[in-house]
Amino acid sequence: MAISISLTVNGAPVTANVEPNTLLVQFLRDQLRLTGTHIGCDTAQCGACTIHLNGRAIKSCNILAVQAEGADLTTIEGLSHDGQLHPMQAAFRECHGLQCGFCTPGMVMSATALAATHPDLNEADVRAQLDGNLCRCTGYHNIVTAIVQGAAAMKPGVAAAAKAA
Ligand code: FES
Ligand code: FES
């Protein structure tokens, strides 16, 4: 029997009926049509499905939609504002931090959550902290460079100056 859930997704209130066994990633992709959140495995290993739940990066294939009742979710679609890429997205573009792009939404969502709590990220931090996000294309070098650059651009003073420019 379907269950009604209410939550916030990318700043907008959402109420929907979901089956008790619907995964959060299925809810986002199939019911809300937010297909930027990808499914790259069925073992909770790849990180392609990473979103933010109440500000924390989580793998949305690893929890049920009903468990997100009342939560504040951000998906990759909610990251940019006023037509401007988020600084982490811009860094991925500048540093060529992708090839096919399949892993990229999950990488960016993990990276933004990490940078928000660790503003002085270095390469070793990124490699250690993003081991839950897999890329089958790039060899990771440019991804790591992009995340370090994106984290630097997210620092409050830097972000405010970029906005004012
Ligand atoms: Fe969620 Fe791979 S689809 S970790
Ligand atoms: Fe292809 Fe990462 S860019 S999987």
Short mmCIF file of C-alpha atoms in Angstrom, two decimals, residues 15-120:
data_model
loop_
_atom_site.label_atom_id
_atom_site.label_comp_id
_atom_site.label_asym_id
_atom_site.label_seq_id
_atom_site.Cartn_x
_atom_site.Cartn_y
_atom_site.Cartn_z
CA THR A 15 4.20 15.53 -1.27
CA ALA A 16 3.88 12.16 -3.00
CA ASN A 17 2.69 8.61 -2.57
CA VAL A 18 5.43 5.97 -2.60
CA GLU A 19 5.49 2.23 -2.21
CA PRO A 20 7.14 1.11 1.04
CA ASN A 21 9.97 -0.57 -0.88
CA THR A 22 10.74 2.34 -3.22
CA LEU A 23 14.35 3.43 -2.95
CA LEU A 24 15.00 7.14 -2.63
CA VAL A 25 16.93 7.14 -5.91
CA GLN A 26 13.97 5.53 -7.70
CA PHE A 27 11.64 8.13 -6.22
CA LEU A 28 13.87 10.98 -7.42
CA ARG A 29 14.39 9.59 -10.90
CA ASP A 30 11.09 7.89 -11.68
CA GLN A 31 8.54 10.01 -9.81
CA LEU A 32 10.19 13.44 -9.69
CA ARG A 33 12.06 12.98 -13.01
CA LEU A 34 15.28 14.26 -11.46
CA THR A 35 17.43 12.02 -13.63
CA GLY A 36 20.72 13.77 -12.89
CA THR A 37 21.02 11.39 -9.94
CA HIS A 38 22.41 8.23 -11.52
CA ILE A 39 22.34 4.52 -10.70
CA GLY A 40 25.69 2.89 -11.39
CA CYS A 41 25.51 -0.28 -9.32
CA ASP A 42 23.21 -2.39 -7.18
CA THR A 43 25.61 -2.82 -4.29
CA ALA A 44 25.81 0.74 -2.85
CA GLN A 45 29.43 1.00 -3.96
CA CYS A 46 29.71 3.47 -6.86
CA GLY A 47 28.39 6.75 -5.43
CA ALA A 48 26.71 7.81 -8.69
CA CYS A 49 23.47 8.27 -6.75
CA THR A 50 24.89 10.68 -4.15
CA ILE A 51 22.65 13.55 -3.05
CA HIS A 52 22.47 15.76 0.04
CA LEU A 53 20.02 14.88 2.82
CA ASN A 54 19.84 17.65 5.41
CA GLY A 55 23.20 18.87 4.14
CA ARG A 56 24.99 15.53 4.33
CA ALA A 57 26.08 13.49 1.32
CA ILE A 58 24.25 10.16 1.19
CA LYS A 59 23.88 7.37 -1.36
CA SER A 60 20.25 7.60 -2.35
CA CYS A 61 20.18 3.94 -3.46
CA ASN A 62 20.87 2.97 0.10
CA ILE A 63 17.77 4.33 1.82
CA LEU A 64 14.05 4.08 1.23
CA ALA A 65 12.01 7.02 0.04
CA VAL A 66 9.83 6.78 3.16
CA GLN A 67 12.93 7.34 5.29
CA ALA A 68 13.28 10.79 3.71
CA GLU A 69 9.99 11.94 5.24
CA GLY A 70 10.44 15.55 6.39
CA ALA A 71 13.96 15.81 5.00
CA ASP A 72 15.55 18.61 3.01
CA LEU A 73 17.09 17.11 -0.14
CA THR A 74 19.38 18.63 -2.72
CA THR A 75 20.13 16.87 -5.99
CA ILE A 76 22.55 17.91 -8.71
CA GLU A 77 19.69 19.83 -10.34
CA GLY A 78 19.46 22.06 -7.27
CA LEU A 79 23.10 23.02 -7.07
CA SER A 80 23.32 25.88 -9.55
CA HIS A 81 21.60 29.22 -8.88
CA ASP A 82 20.47 32.03 -11.15
CA GLY A 83 21.88 30.25 -14.18
CA GLN A 84 25.36 30.16 -12.64
CA LEU A 85 27.18 26.90 -12.10
CA HIS A 86 28.05 26.08 -8.51
CA PRO A 87 31.80 26.70 -7.93
CA MET A 88 32.38 22.95 -7.73
CA GLN A 89 30.62 22.39 -11.05
CA ALA A 90 32.66 25.19 -12.59
CA ALA A 91 35.87 23.62 -11.29
CA PHE A 92 34.98 20.26 -12.82
CA ARG A 93 34.45 22.00 -16.15
CA GLU A 94 37.67 24.03 -15.95
CA CYS A 95 39.82 21.11 -14.83
CA HIS A 96 38.25 18.60 -17.24
CA GLY A 97 37.23 16.48 -14.26
CA LEU A 98 35.14 14.12 -16.34
CA GLN A 99 35.03 12.04 -19.46
CA CYS A 100 31.69 10.26 -20.00
CA GLY A 101 30.16 12.20 -17.10
CA PHE A 102 28.22 9.31 -15.62
CA CYS A 103 29.87 9.52 -12.21
CA THR A 104 30.03 13.32 -12.22
CA PRO A 105 26.77 14.27 -10.44
CA GLY A 106 27.65 11.95 -7.55
CA MET A 107 31.24 13.20 -7.49
CA VAL A 108 30.10 16.82 -7.37
CA MET A 109 27.53 16.18 -4.64
CA SER A 110 30.06 14.32 -2.49
CA ALA A 111 32.67 16.99 -3.15
CA THR A 112 30.43 19.90 -2.20
CA ALA A 113 29.42 18.26 1.06
CA LEU A 114 33.04 17.48 1.86
CA ALA A 115 34.26 20.97 1.00
CA ALA A 116 31.53 22.56 3.12
CA THR A 117 32.99 20.95 6.22
CA HIS A 118 36.67 20.84 5.13
CA PRO A 119 37.41 24.16 3.40
CA ASP A 120 41.16 23.56 3.23
#
